[in-house]
Amino acid sequence: MPRFDVLVVYKKSQLELALEKHNTRIKRLLKRGDPSVRAMRLAHDAHKATLDAVARALDDAGASFRHVYRARLRRSAAAKASLVVSVGGDGTLLDASHKLVDTPALGVNSDPAHSVGFLCASDATTFAGHLARVMTDGAWSPTDVRRLSGAVDDVKLPFPVLNDVLVAHKNPAATSRYFLEHRGTVEDHKSSGIWIATAAGSTAALSAAGGAVFDIDDARAQLVVREPFEADRERYALSAFV
């Protein structure tokens, strides 16, 4: 069998981050078993158990692997891997995707009881089976997904965007004013900003703003104007489009 190198990209739980920052209040609450930190403790335990399950499955499968904290992931390391496995939730997978070009990724939801994990195909109980199919030639192929690139005020986005982009005023309470052009139609807008999403991001904020939910392998992107201000004119023609 050819060498199979896996990079396990993980998040740190809220509890772990709080203890690293020497949060004395959290420490006091934990020491006395306060119910306010019970969910934090349960989420931490579930996350650590999933990390252990992923490591056991990789070891049993004979894969070469190493762990890297999501904030320390580098493009060069991701490019050398046969597979990137993100352990956390959608945020961890999205963070890892910023450093990926062609390397396939498999998301593992480390706390399904409290995390939606829409972009995560696995959890602690199913990862070993998914890994076996990934490592078997022809048994499972990655799904190509469309990402976004672009620029704001001639400044390029720092990485390809897997989910969505919000273009808005730096003060979220302020009105955004801009011209929007699409297929020959130009409009002068006032709104709370513009959501632009890929299919992978269509189930989140864009959907809540009235956008359509696309299958994850759909190549289309869509735009939705966020809270359009139409009090002084007719409805915008360019309030939402694909």
PDB file of C-alpha atoms in Angstrom:
ATOM      1  CA  MET A   1       0.000   0.000   0.000  1.00  0.00           C
ATOM      2  CA  PRO A   2       1.402   3.466  -0.877  1.00  0.00           C
ATOM      3  CA  ARG A   3       2.157   5.796   1.979  1.00  0.00           C
ATOM      4  CA  PHE A   4      -0.969   7.617   3.186  1.00  0.00           C
ATOM      5  CA  ASP A   5      -0.198  10.820   5.108  1.00  0.00           C
ATOM      6  CA  VAL A   6      -2.993  12.455   7.103  1.00  0.00           C
ATOM      7  CA  LEU A   7      -2.932  15.881   8.678  1.00  0.00           C
ATOM      8  CA  VAL A   8      -5.367  16.101  11.606  1.00  0.00           C
ATOM      9  CA  VAL A   9      -6.433  19.729  12.065  1.00  0.00           C
ATOM     10  CA  TYR A  10      -8.122  20.264  15.402  1.00  0.00           C
ATOM     11  CA  LYS A  11      -9.766  23.026  17.357  1.00  0.00           C
ATOM     12  CA  LYS A  12      -9.335  23.719  21.051  1.00  0.00           C
ATOM     13  CA  SER A  13     -12.452  23.526  23.178  1.00  0.00           C
ATOM     14  CA  GLN A  14     -13.795  26.592  24.937  1.00  0.00           C
ATOM     15  CA  LEU A  15     -12.736  25.038  28.216  1.00  0.00           C
ATOM     16  CA  GLU A  16      -9.194  24.413  26.999  1.00  0.00           C
ATOM     17  CA  LEU A  17      -8.861  27.970  25.713  1.00  0.00           C
ATOM     18  CA  ALA A  18     -10.198  29.383  28.994  1.00  0.00           C
ATOM     19  CA  LEU A  19      -7.699  27.369  31.038  1.00  0.00           C
ATOM     20  CA  GLU A  20      -4.831  28.342  28.734  1.00  0.00           C
ATOM     21  CA  LYS A  21      -5.707  31.981  29.367  1.00  0.00           C
ATOM     22  CA  HIS A  22      -5.783  31.307  33.122  1.00  0.00           C
ATOM     23  CA  ASN A  23      -9.409  32.397  33.411  1.00  0.00           C
ATOM     24  CA  THR A  24      -9.764  32.369  37.192  1.00  0.00           C
ATOM     25  CA  ARG A  25     -13.538  32.739  37.090  1.00  0.00           C
ATOM     26  CA  ILE A  26     -13.937  29.606  34.959  1.00  0.00           C
ATOM     27  CA  LYS A  27     -11.543  27.752  37.236  1.00  0.00           C
ATOM     28  CA  ARG A  28     -13.620  28.684  40.301  1.00  0.00           C
ATOM     29  CA  LEU A  29     -16.855  27.601  38.617  1.00  0.00           C
ATOM     30  CA  LEU A  30     -15.314  24.279  37.589  1.00  0.00           C
ATOM     31  CA  LYS A  31     -13.938  23.635  41.060  1.00  0.00           C
ATOM     32  CA  ARG A  32     -17.326  23.987  42.702  1.00  0.00           C
ATOM     33  CA  GLY A  33     -19.156  22.131  39.928  1.00  0.00           C
ATOM     34  CA  ASP A  34     -21.292  25.090  38.963  1.00  0.00           C
ATOM     35  CA  PRO A  35     -24.047  24.204  36.424  1.00  0.00           C
ATOM     36  CA  SER A  36     -23.093  27.206  34.276  1.00  0.00           C
ATOM     37  CA  VAL A  37     -19.955  25.380  33.080  1.00  0.00           C
ATOM     38  CA  ARG A  38     -21.490  21.910  32.794  1.00  0.00           C
ATOM     39  CA  ALA A  39     -22.101  22.227  29.044  1.00  0.00           C
ATOM     40  CA  MET A  40     -18.548  23.516  28.575  1.00  0.00           C
ATOM     41  CA  ARG A  41     -17.146  20.472  30.373  1.00  0.00           C
ATOM     42  CA  LEU A  42     -19.324  18.032  28.406  1.00  0.00           C
ATOM     43  CA  ALA A  43     -18.338  19.615  25.085  1.00  0.00           C
ATOM     44  CA  HIS A  44     -14.664  19.442  26.069  1.00  0.00           C
ATOM     45  CA  ASP A  45     -14.921  15.762  27.014  1.00  0.00           C
ATOM     46  CA  ALA A  46     -16.758  14.917  23.772  1.00  0.00           C
ATOM     47  CA  HIS A  47     -14.151  16.735  21.713  1.00  0.00           C
ATOM     48  CA  LYS A  48     -11.219  14.974  23.396  1.00  0.00           C
ATOM     49  CA  ALA A  49     -12.929  11.598  23.024  1.00  0.00           C
ATOM     50  CA  THR A  50     -13.403  12.228  19.299  1.00  0.00           C
ATOM     51  CA  LEU A  51      -9.758  13.222  18.868  1.00  0.00           C
ATOM     52  CA  ASP A  52      -8.755   9.960  20.553  1.00  0.00           C
ATOM     53  CA  ALA A  53     -11.144   7.950  18.343  1.00  0.00           C
ATOM     54  CA  VAL A  54      -9.744   9.561  15.192  1.00  0.00           C
ATOM     55  CA  ALA A  55      -6.162   8.792  16.261  1.00  0.00           C
ATOM     56  CA  ARG A  56      -7.040   5.146  17.016  1.00  0.00           C
ATOM     57  CA  ALA A  57      -8.737   4.718  13.641  1.00  0.00           C
ATOM     58  CA  LEU A  58      -5.785   6.222  11.783  1.00  0.00           C
ATOM     59  CA  ASP A  59      -3.353   4.049  13.709  1.00  0.00           C
ATOM     60  CA  ASP A  60      -5.416   0.900  13.085  1.00  0.00           C
ATOM     61  CA  ALA A  61      -5.579   1.743   9.360  1.00  0.00           C
ATOM     62  CA  GLY A  62      -1.801   2.073   9.145  1.00  0.00           C
ATOM     63  CA  ALA A  63      -1.941   5.730   8.122  1.00  0.00           C
ATOM     64  CA  SER A  64       0.874   8.105   8.916  1.00  0.00           C
ATOM     65  CA  PHE A  65      -0.567  11.122  10.723  1.00  0.00           C
ATOM     66  CA  ARG A  66       0.213  14.146  12.810  1.00  0.00           C
ATOM     67  CA  HIS A  67      -1.840  16.781  14.579  1.00  0.00           C
ATOM     68  CA  VAL A  68      -1.798  20.527  14.014  1.00  0.00           C
ATOM     69  CA  TYR A  69      -3.824  23.181  15.803  1.00  0.00           C
ATOM     70  CA  ARG A  70      -6.072  25.008  13.317  1.00  0.00           C
ATOM     71  CA  ALA A  71      -4.409  28.386  13.945  1.00  0.00           C
ATOM     72  CA  ARG A  72      -0.994  26.912  13.072  1.00  0.00           C
ATOM     73  CA  LEU A  73      -1.951  25.178   9.834  1.00  0.00           C
ATOM     74  CA  ARG A  74       0.203  26.228   6.870  1.00  0.00           C
ATOM     75  CA  ARG A  75      -0.457  25.793   3.158  1.00  0.00           C
ATOM     76  CA  SER A  76       2.844  23.999   2.664  1.00  0.00           C
ATOM     77  CA  ALA A  77       1.957  21.321   5.239  1.00  0.00           C
ATOM     78  CA  ALA A  78      -1.549  20.854   3.841  1.00  0.00           C
ATOM     79  CA  ALA A  79      -0.194  20.465   0.307  1.00  0.00           C
ATOM     80  CA  LYS A  80       1.992  17.524   1.344  1.00  0.00           C
ATOM     81  CA  ALA A  81      -0.847  15.554   2.948  1.00  0.00           C
ATOM     82  CA  SER A  82      -2.879  12.808   1.275  1.00  0.00           C
ATOM     83  CA  LEU A  83      -5.881  13.892   3.358  1.00  0.00           C
ATOM     84  CA  VAL A  84      -6.745  16.640   5.819  1.00  0.00           C
ATOM     85  CA  VAL A  85      -9.048  15.556   8.640  1.00  0.00           C
ATOM     86  CA  SER A  86     -10.619  18.416  10.573  1.00  0.00           C
ATOM     87  CA  VAL A  87     -11.845  17.612  14.084  1.00  0.00           C
ATOM     88  CA  GLY A  88     -14.264  20.141  15.551  1.00  0.00           C
ATOM     89  CA  GLY A  89     -17.229  21.621  13.736  1.00  0.00           C
ATOM     90  CA  ASP A  90     -17.927  23.542  10.570  1.00  0.00           C
ATOM     91  CA  GLY A  91     -15.723  26.395  11.788  1.00  0.00           C
ATOM     92  CA  THR A  92     -12.703  24.129  12.011  1.00  0.00           C
ATOM     93  CA  LEU A  93     -13.257  22.761   8.513  1.00  0.00           C
ATOM     94  CA  LEU A  94     -13.786  26.249   7.108  1.00  0.00           C
ATOM     95  CA  ASP A  95     -10.623  27.478   8.802  1.00  0.00           C
ATOM     96  CA  ALA A  96      -8.661  24.571   7.347  1.00  0.00           C
ATOM     97  CA  SER A  97     -10.110  25.167   3.874  1.00  0.00           C
ATOM     98  CA  HIS A  98      -8.358  28.546   3.718  1.00  0.00           C
ATOM     99  CA  LYS A  99      -5.051  26.673   3.472  1.00  0.00           C
ATOM    100  CA  LEU A 100      -6.156  23.973   1.017  1.00  0.00           C
ATOM    101  CA  VAL A 101      -5.772  23.937  -2.755  1.00  0.00           C
ATOM    102  CA  ASP A 102      -6.081  20.379  -4.067  1.00  0.00           C
ATOM    103  CA  THR A 103      -5.809  18.313  -0.877  1.00  0.00           C
ATOM    104  CA  PRO A 104      -9.109  16.560  -0.033  1.00  0.00           C
ATOM    105  CA  ALA A 105     -10.631  17.204   3.387  1.00  0.00           C
ATOM    106  CA  LEU A 106     -12.874  15.129   5.639  1.00  0.00           C
ATOM    107  CA  GLY A 107     -14.709  16.894   8.437  1.00  0.00           C
ATOM    108  CA  VAL A 108     -15.330  15.127  11.760  1.00  0.00           C
ATOM    109  CA  ASN A 109     -17.953  16.629  14.075  1.00  0.00           C
ATOM    110  CA  SER A 110     -16.465  16.239  17.539  1.00  0.00           C
ATOM    111  CA  ASP A 111     -19.671  17.112  19.432  1.00  0.00           C
ATOM    112  CA  PRO A 112     -22.782  16.164  17.414  1.00  0.00           C
ATOM    113  CA  ALA A 113     -25.021  16.761  20.427  1.00  0.00           C
ATOM    114  CA  HIS A 114     -24.314  20.499  20.328  1.00  0.00           C
ATOM    115  CA  SER A 115     -22.856  21.168  16.845  1.00  0.00           C
ATOM    116  CA  VAL A 116     -24.718  21.085  13.532  1.00  0.00           C
ATOM    117  CA  GLY A 117     -21.646  20.102  11.537  1.00  0.00           C
ATOM    118  CA  PHE A 118     -23.301  20.565   8.147  1.00  0.00           C
ATOM    119  CA  LEU A 119     -19.945  20.290   6.382  1.00  0.00           C
ATOM    120  CA  CYS A 120     -18.757  17.351   8.491  1.00  0.00           C
ATOM    121  CA  ALA A 121     -19.306  13.887   7.000  1.00  0.00           C
ATOM    122  CA  SER A 122     -18.175  11.957  10.079  1.00  0.00           C
ATOM    123  CA  ASP A 123     -18.255  11.776  13.837  1.00  0.00           C
ATOM    124  CA  ALA A 124     -16.421   9.572  16.332  1.00  0.00           C
ATOM    125  CA  THR A 125     -18.614   6.552  15.560  1.00  0.00           C
ATOM    126  CA  THR A 126     -18.423   6.694  11.750  1.00  0.00           C
ATOM    127  CA  PHE A 127     -14.910   7.978  11.071  1.00  0.00           C
ATOM    128  CA  ALA A 128     -13.202   4.579  10.902  1.00  0.00           C
ATOM    129  CA  GLY A 129     -15.611   3.384   8.216  1.00  0.00           C
ATOM    130  CA  HIS A 130     -15.264   6.563   6.195  1.00  0.00           C
ATOM    131  CA  LEU A 131     -11.480   6.407   6.463  1.00  0.00           C
ATOM    132  CA  ALA A 132     -11.433   2.821   5.175  1.00  0.00           C
ATOM    133  CA  ARG A 133     -13.375   3.882   2.069  1.00  0.00           C
ATOM    134  CA  VAL A 134     -11.107   6.898   1.530  1.00  0.00           C
ATOM    135  CA  MET A 135      -8.018   4.676   1.677  1.00  0.00           C
ATOM    136  CA  THR A 136      -9.482   2.092  -0.714  1.00  0.00           C
ATOM    137  CA  ASP A 137      -8.892   3.087  -4.334  1.00  0.00           C
ATOM    138  CA  GLY A 138     -12.161   3.829  -6.096  1.00  0.00           C
ATOM    139  CA  ALA A 139     -14.356   3.273  -3.031  1.00  0.00           C
ATOM    140  CA  TRP A 140     -14.937   6.930  -2.272  1.00  0.00           C
ATOM    141  CA  SER A 141     -14.076  10.022  -4.292  1.00  0.00           C
ATOM    142  CA  PRO A 142     -13.984  13.594  -2.955  1.00  0.00           C
ATOM    143  CA  THR A 143     -16.722  16.014  -3.994  1.00  0.00           C
ATOM    144  CA  ASP A 144     -15.511  19.120  -5.799  1.00  0.00           C
ATOM    145  CA  VAL A 145     -17.015  22.275  -4.310  1.00  0.00           C
ATOM    146  CA  ARG A 146     -16.961  25.818  -5.632  1.00  0.00           C
ATOM    147  CA  ARG A 147     -15.185  28.521  -3.635  1.00  0.00           C
ATOM    148  CA  LEU A 148     -15.190  32.301  -3.980  1.00  0.00           C
ATOM    149  CA  SER A 149     -12.390  34.675  -4.817  1.00  0.00           C
ATOM    150  CA  GLY A 150     -12.564  38.397  -5.391  1.00  0.00           C
ATOM    151  CA  ALA A 151     -11.553  41.815  -4.141  1.00  0.00           C
ATOM    152  CA  VAL A 152     -12.981  44.645  -2.055  1.00  0.00           C
ATOM    153  CA  ASP A 153     -11.756  48.124  -3.003  1.00  0.00           C
ATOM    154  CA  ASP A 154      -9.080  46.448  -5.148  1.00  0.00           C
ATOM    155  CA  VAL A 155      -7.802  44.471  -2.150  1.00  0.00           C
ATOM    156  CA  LYS A 156      -7.906  40.745  -2.913  1.00  0.00           C
ATOM    157  CA  LEU A 157      -9.477  38.353  -0.446  1.00  0.00           C
ATOM    158  CA  PRO A 158      -6.661  36.685   1.517  1.00  0.00           C
ATOM    159  CA  PHE A 159      -7.882  33.132   0.808  1.00  0.00           C
ATOM    160  CA  PRO A 160     -10.533  31.238  -1.186  1.00  0.00           C
ATOM    161  CA  VAL A 161     -13.906  31.353   0.574  1.00  0.00           C
ATOM    162  CA  LEU A 162     -15.772  28.072   0.998  1.00  0.00           C
ATOM    163  CA  ASN A 163     -18.954  29.422   2.563  1.00  0.00           C
ATOM    164  CA  ASP A 164     -19.908  33.092   2.313  1.00  0.00           C
ATOM    165  CA  VAL A 165     -18.748  36.692   2.273  1.00  0.00           C
ATOM    166  CA  LEU A 166     -20.496  39.660   3.883  1.00  0.00           C
ATOM    167  CA  VAL A 167     -19.636  43.035   2.362  1.00  0.00           C
ATOM    168  CA  ALA A 168     -20.785  45.714   4.786  1.00  0.00           C
ATOM    169  CA  HIS A 169     -19.870  48.908   6.615  1.00  0.00           C
ATOM    170  CA  LYS A 170     -17.189  48.420   9.272  1.00  0.00           C
ATOM    171  CA  ASN A 171     -19.814  49.591  11.775  1.00  0.00           C
ATOM    172  CA  PRO A 172     -22.533  46.900  11.575  1.00  0.00           C
ATOM    173  CA  ALA A 173     -25.197  49.414  12.644  1.00  0.00           C
ATOM    174  CA  ALA A 174     -24.355  51.845   9.820  1.00  0.00           C
ATOM    175  CA  THR A 175     -25.968  51.931   6.381  1.00  0.00           C
ATOM    176  CA  SER A 176     -23.969  50.556   3.461  1.00  0.00           C
ATOM    177  CA  ARG A 177     -24.222  52.618   0.267  1.00  0.00           C
ATOM    178  CA  TYR A 178     -23.035  51.181  -3.031  1.00  0.00           C
ATOM    179  CA  PHE A 179     -23.792  50.592  -6.693  1.00  0.00           C
ATOM    180  CA  LEU A 180     -24.694  47.062  -7.702  1.00  0.00           C
ATOM    181  CA  GLU A 181     -24.381  45.895 -11.315  1.00  0.00           C
ATOM    182  CA  HIS A 182     -25.594  42.615 -12.779  1.00  0.00           C
ATOM    183  CA  ARG A 183     -26.151  41.717 -16.423  1.00  0.00           C
ATOM    184  CA  GLY A 184     -26.454  45.315 -17.575  1.00  0.00           C
ATOM    185  CA  THR A 185     -28.672  46.533 -14.721  1.00  0.00           C
ATOM    186  CA  VAL A 186     -27.142  49.072 -12.331  1.00  0.00           C
ATOM    187  CA  GLU A 187     -28.762  50.197  -9.061  1.00  0.00           C
ATOM    188  CA  ASP A 188     -27.853  52.651  -6.317  1.00  0.00           C
ATOM    189  CA  HIS A 189     -28.442  50.795  -3.034  1.00  0.00           C
ATOM    190  CA  LYS A 190     -28.798  51.424   0.663  1.00  0.00           C
ATOM    191  CA  SER A 191     -28.809  48.354   2.890  1.00  0.00           C
ATOM    192  CA  SER A 192     -27.070  46.532   5.713  1.00  0.00           C
ATOM    193  CA  GLY A 193     -24.674  44.985   3.192  1.00  0.00           C
ATOM    194  CA  ILE A 194     -24.477  42.130   0.724  1.00  0.00           C
ATOM    195  CA  TRP A 195     -24.252  38.392   1.358  1.00  0.00           C
ATOM    196  CA  ILE A 196     -22.479  36.365  -1.341  1.00  0.00           C
ATOM    197  CA  ALA A 197     -22.447  32.614  -0.849  1.00  0.00           C
ATOM    198  CA  THR A 198     -21.364  29.396  -2.485  1.00  0.00           C
ATOM    199  CA  ALA A 199     -23.563  26.315  -2.394  1.00  0.00           C
ATOM    200  CA  ALA A 200     -21.671  25.187   0.713  1.00  0.00           C
ATOM    201  CA  GLY A 201     -22.601  28.447   2.437  1.00  0.00           C
ATOM    202  CA  SER A 202     -26.182  28.609   1.242  1.00  0.00           C
ATOM    203  CA  THR A 203     -27.667  26.970   4.345  1.00  0.00           C
ATOM    204  CA  ALA A 204     -26.338  29.557   6.782  1.00  0.00           C
ATOM    205  CA  ALA A 205     -26.768  33.344   6.937  1.00  0.00           C
ATOM    206  CA  LEU A 206     -27.728  33.671   3.279  1.00  0.00           C
ATOM    207  CA  SER A 207     -30.632  31.259   3.762  1.00  0.00           C
ATOM    208  CA  ALA A 208     -31.800  33.215   6.818  1.00  0.00           C
ATOM    209  CA  ALA A 209     -31.713  36.366   4.669  1.00  0.00           C
ATOM    210  CA  GLY A 210     -34.034  34.785   2.099  1.00  0.00           C
ATOM    211  CA  GLY A 211     -31.610  33.009  -0.227  1.00  0.00           C
ATOM    212  CA  ALA A 212     -32.061  29.570  -1.746  1.00  0.00           C
ATOM    213  CA  VAL A 213     -30.406  26.414  -0.428  1.00  0.00           C
ATOM    214  CA  PHE A 214     -28.289  24.679  -3.102  1.00  0.00           C
ATOM    215  CA  ASP A 215     -26.853  21.174  -3.191  1.00  0.00           C
ATOM    216  CA  ILE A 216     -23.264  21.315  -1.995  1.00  0.00           C
ATOM    217  CA  ASP A 217     -21.845  20.359  -5.405  1.00  0.00           C
ATOM    218  CA  ASP A 218     -23.772  23.119  -7.218  1.00  0.00           C
ATOM    219  CA  ALA A 219     -21.298  25.357  -9.044  1.00  0.00           C
ATOM    220  CA  ARG A 220     -23.449  28.472  -8.742  1.00  0.00           C
ATOM    221  CA  ALA A 221     -22.978  31.339  -6.290  1.00  0.00           C
ATOM    222  CA  GLN A 222     -25.744  33.682  -5.209  1.00  0.00           C
ATOM    223  CA  LEU A 223     -26.085  37.188  -3.833  1.00  0.00           C
ATOM    224  CA  VAL A 224     -28.686  38.518  -1.397  1.00  0.00           C
ATOM    225  CA  VAL A 225     -28.984  42.143  -0.304  1.00  0.00           C
ATOM    226  CA  ARG A 226     -29.121  42.251   3.482  1.00  0.00           C
ATOM    227  CA  GLU A 227     -32.004  44.346   4.858  1.00  0.00           C
ATOM    228  CA  PRO A 228     -32.488  46.586   1.794  1.00  0.00           C
ATOM    229  CA  PHE A 229     -33.632  50.132   2.553  1.00  0.00           C
ATOM    230  CA  GLU A 230     -36.463  50.720   0.083  1.00  0.00           C
ATOM    231  CA  ALA A 231     -38.571  53.311   1.904  1.00  0.00           C
ATOM    232  CA  ASP A 232     -37.769  56.101  -0.551  1.00  0.00           C
ATOM    233  CA  ARG A 233     -38.170  54.112  -3.792  1.00  0.00           C
ATOM    234  CA  GLU A 234     -39.673  51.036  -5.455  1.00  0.00           C
ATOM    235  CA  ARG A 235     -38.330  47.580  -4.660  1.00  0.00           C
ATOM    236  CA  TYR A 236     -34.821  46.893  -5.913  1.00  0.00           C
ATOM    237  CA  ALA A 237     -34.542  44.768  -9.034  1.00  0.00           C
ATOM    238  CA  LEU A 238     -31.199  43.440  -7.783  1.00  0.00           C
ATOM    239  CA  SER A 239     -32.134  42.353  -4.274  1.00  0.00           C
ATOM    240  CA  ALA A 240     -31.235  38.701  -4.901  1.00  0.00           C
ATOM    241  CA  PHE A 241     -29.795  36.800  -7.833  1.00  0.00           C
ATOM    242  CA  VAL A 242     -27.655  33.818  -8.843  1.00  0.00           C
TER     243      VAL A 242
END
